[in-house]
C-alpha positions in Angstrom: 1.2 -26.8 -22.3 1.9 -30.5 -22.5 1.1 -30.6 -26.3 3.4 -27.7 -27.0 6.4 -28.8 -24.9 9.6 -28.5 -26.9 8.0 -26.5 -29.7 8.9 -23.1 -28.4 11.5 -21.4 -26.1 10.4 -19.3 -23.2 12.4 -16.2 -22.3 11.8 -14.6 -18.9 12.7 -10.9 -18.2 12.0 -9.0 -15.0 11.9 -5.2 -14.8 13.5 -5.3 -11.4 16.6 -7.2 -12.7 16.9 -6.0 -16.3 16.9 -2.3 -15.5 17.9 -1.1 -18.9 17.7 -2.3 -22.6 21.3 -3.5 -22.7 20.8 -5.9 -19.8 17.6 -7.1 -21.2 19.2 -7.7 -24.6 22.1 -9.7 -23.0 19.6 -11.8 -21.0 17.6 -12.6 -24.1 20.8 -13.7 -25.9 21.8 -15.9 -23.0 18.4 -17.6 -22.7 18.3 -18.2 -26.4 21.9 -19.6 -26.2 23.4 -17.1 -28.6 26.9 -17.3 -27.1 28.7 -14.5 -28.9 26.1 -11.8 -28.0 28.4 -10.5 -25.1 31.4 -10.1 -27.4 29.5 -8.4 -30.2 29.5 -4.6 -29.9 26.0 -3.2 -29.5 25.7 -0.4 -32.1 21.9 -0.2 -32.0 19.3 -2.1 -30.1 17.3 -3.1 -33.3 20.4 -4.4 -35.1 21.6 -6.5 -32.2 18.1 -7.9 -31.5 17.7 -8.9 -35.1 21.1 -10.6 -35.0 20.0 -12.6 -31.9 16.8 -13.7 -33.5 18.5 -14.7 -36.7 21.2 -16.7 -34.9 18.5 -18.5 -32.8 16.5 -19.3 -36.0 19.6 -20.9 -37.7 20.6 -22.9 -34.6 17.1 -24.1 -33.8 15.1 -24.9 -36.9 12.8 -27.2 -35.0 12.1 -24.6 -32.3 11.0 -21.6 -34.4 8.8 -19.9 -31.8 9.6 -17.7 -28.8 7.5 -16.9 -25.8 8.8 -13.7 -24.1 7.4 -13.0 -20.6 8.1 -9.5 -19.2 7.4 -9.5 -15.4 6.9 -6.1 -13.8 6.1 -4.9 -17.2 5.5 -1.2 -16.1 9.2 -0.9 -15.3 10.2 -1.7 -18.9 8.1 1.3 -20.0 10.6 3.5 -18.0 13.5 2.5 -20.2 14.9 5.3 -22.4 13.0 5.6 -25.7 11.3 2.2 -24.9 13.5 0.6 -27.6 13.0 -2.9 -26.1 9.2 -2.7 -26.2 9.2 -1.1 -29.6 11.4 -3.8 -31.2 9.5 -6.7 -29.4 6.1 -5.5 -30.6 7.4 -4.7 -34.1 8.8 -8.2 -34.4 5.5 -9.7 -33.3 3.9 -8.1 -36.3 6.4 -9.5 -38.8 6.2 -13.0 -40.3 10.0 -13.8 -40.0 9.8 -15.5 -36.6 6.7 -16.3 -34.5 7.2 -14.5 -31.2 4.6 -13.8 -28.5 5.2 -11.2 -25.8 3.3 -11.4 -22.5 3.6 -8.5 -20.0 2.7 -9.0 -16.4 2.0 -6.0 -14.1 -0.2 -4.9 -11.2 -0.7 -1.5 -12.7 -4.1 -1.0 -14.4 -2.9 2.2 -16.1 0.2 0.7 -17.7 -1.0 1.5 -21.3 -0.8 5.2 -20.4 3.0 4.7 -19.9 3.6 3.6 -23.5 4.8 6.0 -26.2 2.6 6.4 -29.2 4.8 4.4 -31.5 4.9 1.5 -29.0 1.2 1.7 -28.3 0.4 1.5 -32.0 2.2 -1.8 -32.3 0.5 -3.3 -29.2 -2.4 -5.7 -29.8 -4.4 -4.2 -26.9 -5.3 -7.7 -25.6 -5.6 -7.5 -21.9 -6.5 -10.2 -19.3 -7.4 -9.1 -15.8 -6.6 -11.7 -13.1 -8.4 -10.5 -10.0 -7.9 -13.4 -7.8 -9.4 -13.1 -4.3 -8.5 -16.0 -2.0 -10.6 -17.2 0.9 -9.2 -16.8 4.4 -8.5 -20.6 4.5 -6.5 -20.2 1.3 -4.7 -17.2 2.8 -3.6 -19.2 5.8 -2.5 -22.1 3.5 -0.3 -19.6 1.6 1.1 -18.3 4.9 2.1 -21.9 5.8 3.5 -22.6 2.3 5.7 -19.5 2.4 7.3 -20.7 5.7 7.5 -24.5 5.2 10.6 -26.1 3.9 10.5 -28.6 1.0 12.5 -31.8 1.1 15.6 -30.7 -0.9 18.8 -31.7 0.8 17.5 -31.2 4.4 17.5 -33.8 7.1 14.1 -35.4 7.5 14.1 -34.9 11.3 14.8 -31.1 10.9 12.3 -30.9 8.1 9.5 -32.5 10.1 10.3 -30.5 13.2 10.2 -27.2 11.3 7.1 -27.9 9.3 5.2 -29.2 12.4 6.3 -25.9 14.2 4.8 -23.9 11.3 1.5 -25.8 11.6 1.3 -25.0 15.3 2.2 -21.3 14.6 -0.6 -21.0 12.0 -3.1 -22.4 14.5 -2.1 -20.1 17.3 -4.9 -17.7 18.3 -2.9 -14.5 18.2 -1.4 -15.4 14.8 -4.8 -16.2 13.4 -6.1 -12.9 14.6 -3.3 -11.0 12.9 -3.8 -13.0 9.7 -7.5 -12.2 9.8 -6.7 -8.5 10.3 -4.2 -8.5 7.5 -6.7 -10.4 5.2 -9.4 -7.9 5.9 -7.0 -5.0 5.4 -5.6 -6.2 2.1 -5.5 -9.6 0.3 -2.3 -8.6 -1.5 0.3 -11.4 -0.9 3.1 -8.8 -1.0 1.9 -7.5 2.4 1.8 -11.1 3.7 5.4 -11.6 2.6 6.4 -8.3 4.3 4.8 -9.6 7.5 7.1 -12.7 7.4 10.3 -10.8 6.5 11.2 -9.6 10.0 10.4 -12.9 11.8 12.5 -14.9 9.3 15.4 -12.4 9.6 15.6 -12.8 13.4 16.0 -16.6 13.3 19.4 -17.5 14.8 20.9 -20.3 17.0 19.6 -18.7 20.2 16.2 -18.1 18.6 15.8 -21.1 16.2 12.1 -20.7 15.4 9.3 -18.2 14.8 7.3 -17.2 17.9 3.8 -15.6 17.8 5.4 -12.5 19.4 7.6 -12.2 16.3 4.5 -12.0 14.1 2.8 -9.5 16.4 5.9 -7.2 16.4 6.2 -7.4 12.6 2.5 -6.6 12.2 2.9 -3.4 14.3 5.7 -2.3 11.9 3.9 -2.9 8.6 0.3 -2.1 9.4 -0.5 1.3 10.8 -4.0 2.3 11.9 -4.3 5.8 10.3 -7.1 6.8 12.7 -4.9 6.1 15.7 -2.2 8.3 14.1 -4.8 11.0 13.5 -5.9 10.9 17.1 -2.3 11.2 18.2 -2.0 14.4 16.2 -5.0 16.1 17.8 -4.7 18.8 20.3 -5.7 18.0 23.9 -9.0 20.0 23.4 -9.8 18.0 20.2 -9.0 14.7 21.9 -11.2 15.7 24.8 -14.1 16.3 22.4 -13.6 12.8 20.9 -13.8 11.4 24.5 -17.0 13.4 25.1 -18.5 11.9 21.9 -17.5 8.4 23.0 -19.2 8.8 26.3 -22.3 10.2 24.5 -22.3 7.2 22.1 -22.1 4.8 25.1 -25.1 6.6 26.8 -27.3 6.8 23.8 -28.7 3.8 21.8 -28.5 5.5 18.4 -24.9 6.7 18.9 -25.6 10.1 17.3 -24.9 13.6 18.8 -24.8 17.3 18.0 -22.3 19.9 18.9 -24.5 21.2 21.7 -24.6 17.8 23.3 -20.8 17.4 22.9 -20.3 20.9 24.4 -22.5 20.1 27.4 -20.6 16.8 28.0 -17.2 18.5 27.7 -18.2 21.4 30.0 -19.4 18.9 32.6 -15.9 17.4 32.6 -14.3 20.9 32.8 -16.5 22.0 35.8 -15.6 18.8 37.6 -11.9 19.1 37.0 -11.8 22.9 37.0 -8.4 23.2 38.7 -6.7 20.7 36.4 -8.2 21.6 32.9 -7.5 24.6 30.8 -10.7 26.5 30.0 -11.5 27.5 26.4 -14.3 29.9 25.2 -17.1 28.4 23.2 -15.9 29.7 19.7 -12.6 27.9 20.2 -14.3 24.7 21.2 -16.5 24.9 18.1 -13.5 25.5 15.9 -11.9 22.3 17.3 -15.2 20.5 16.6 -15.1 21.7 12.9 -11.5 20.4 12.6 -12.7 16.9 13.6 -15.2 17.1 10.8 -12.5 18.1 8.4 -10.3 15.2 9.4 -13.2 12.7 8.9 -13.1 11.5 12.5 -16.8 12.4 12.7 -19.3 12.8 9.9 -22.9 14.2 9.4 -25.6 11.5 9.4 -27.5 12.6 6.2 -27.6 15.2 3.5 -30.5 17.0 5.2 -27.9 18.5 7.7 -27.1 21.3 5.2 -30.5 23.0 6.0 -29.5 23.4 9.7 -26.8 25.3 11.5 -23.7 23.2 12.0 -24.2 23.2 15.8 -27.4 21.1 15.3 -26.1 18.6 12.7 -26.7 15.0 13.7 -23.2 13.5 13.7 -21.7 10.0 14.2 -18.3 9.0 15.6 -16.0 7.1 13.1 -13.5 6.0 15.8 -13.7 2.8 17.8 -13.2 2.8 21.6 -10.1 0.5 21.1 -8.6 3.1 18.8 -9.1 5.9 21.3 -7.6 3.8 24.0 -4.5 3.0 21.9 -4.1 6.7 20.9 -4.3 7.8 24.5 -1.5 5.3 25.5 0.7 6.7 22.8 -0.3 10.3 23.1 2.7 12.4 24.3 2.3 14.1 27.7 -1.5 13.4 27.8 -3.0 15.1 30.9 -3.8 12.6 33.7 -7.3 14.1 34.1 -8.1 13.4 30.4 -6.8 9.8 30.7 -8.9 9.2 33.7 -12.0 10.8 32.1 -11.6 8.5 29.1 -11.7 5.4 31.4 -14.3 6.7 33.8 -17.2 8.9 32.4 -18.6 11.6 34.7 -22.2 10.7 35.6 -24.6 13.6 35.9 
């Protein structure tokens, strides 16, 4: 870029800001310093765009190239008739003025959004930037998003804040959350969402970001869908999950069949006969089948189809911590079930 400095003008458009073709046209005119574009009536997009380019060419004979960057490119494809994209791509193919258009988007299917006339003028050159940062880089980005640069701030305040961010990033609970978020998704938009709430609660009485602020924010933006599924189960289905957990704890290979789960559950029912509602075997089996449908348990191999469903070897896809969290949030969970989850019944 150093060799080409001053030889072209860069124009930046953003699909979140320039939400229609008129706003985009005015922004192009402003960035190319075509002053009378606002006063000029816009009869048609193509005519006004041609006027802007011609005015720029006359005023800047030494800068006869334009680089146009369209950020959030997929939103421009939603504009009516896609006139902006059509005229930009059409101009790229003409020899009147060298112009290059770069679209930036996170959507891999963006070409499917283009109309035929627009797609026919697109060069179909695509560059995929699949950057995957390491965890250390992820933590460095976390710190850079929160640190303050030396621009008009007092050095004492600047050093105090940046030192505080360094300590925050090394806190054990914060590192655990960053690791969880990193394993869940390396998308930096999720990291920025994590920081939004802690930054917004900064005030005179709460001048910094505490680890608890990060923990609370994480609970809001990252939901464990398996915990949510467990919370939506009936008491019978949740009891079967607890029976599977106890079976997995007892057995080394952590597999089970319906018959084994049924026996474990009935042992609990017989022990707490006065406190637990009794269900017939077909109802219990129906609840077991629903757990398969919700993907909380799964068959061990393809050979299970040769056997009756009662004898399929199954594995539990829920962690004990997830069961414990779901039980804490489960509305009106029977005390006997809570106690059974914590203390298995020994035969």
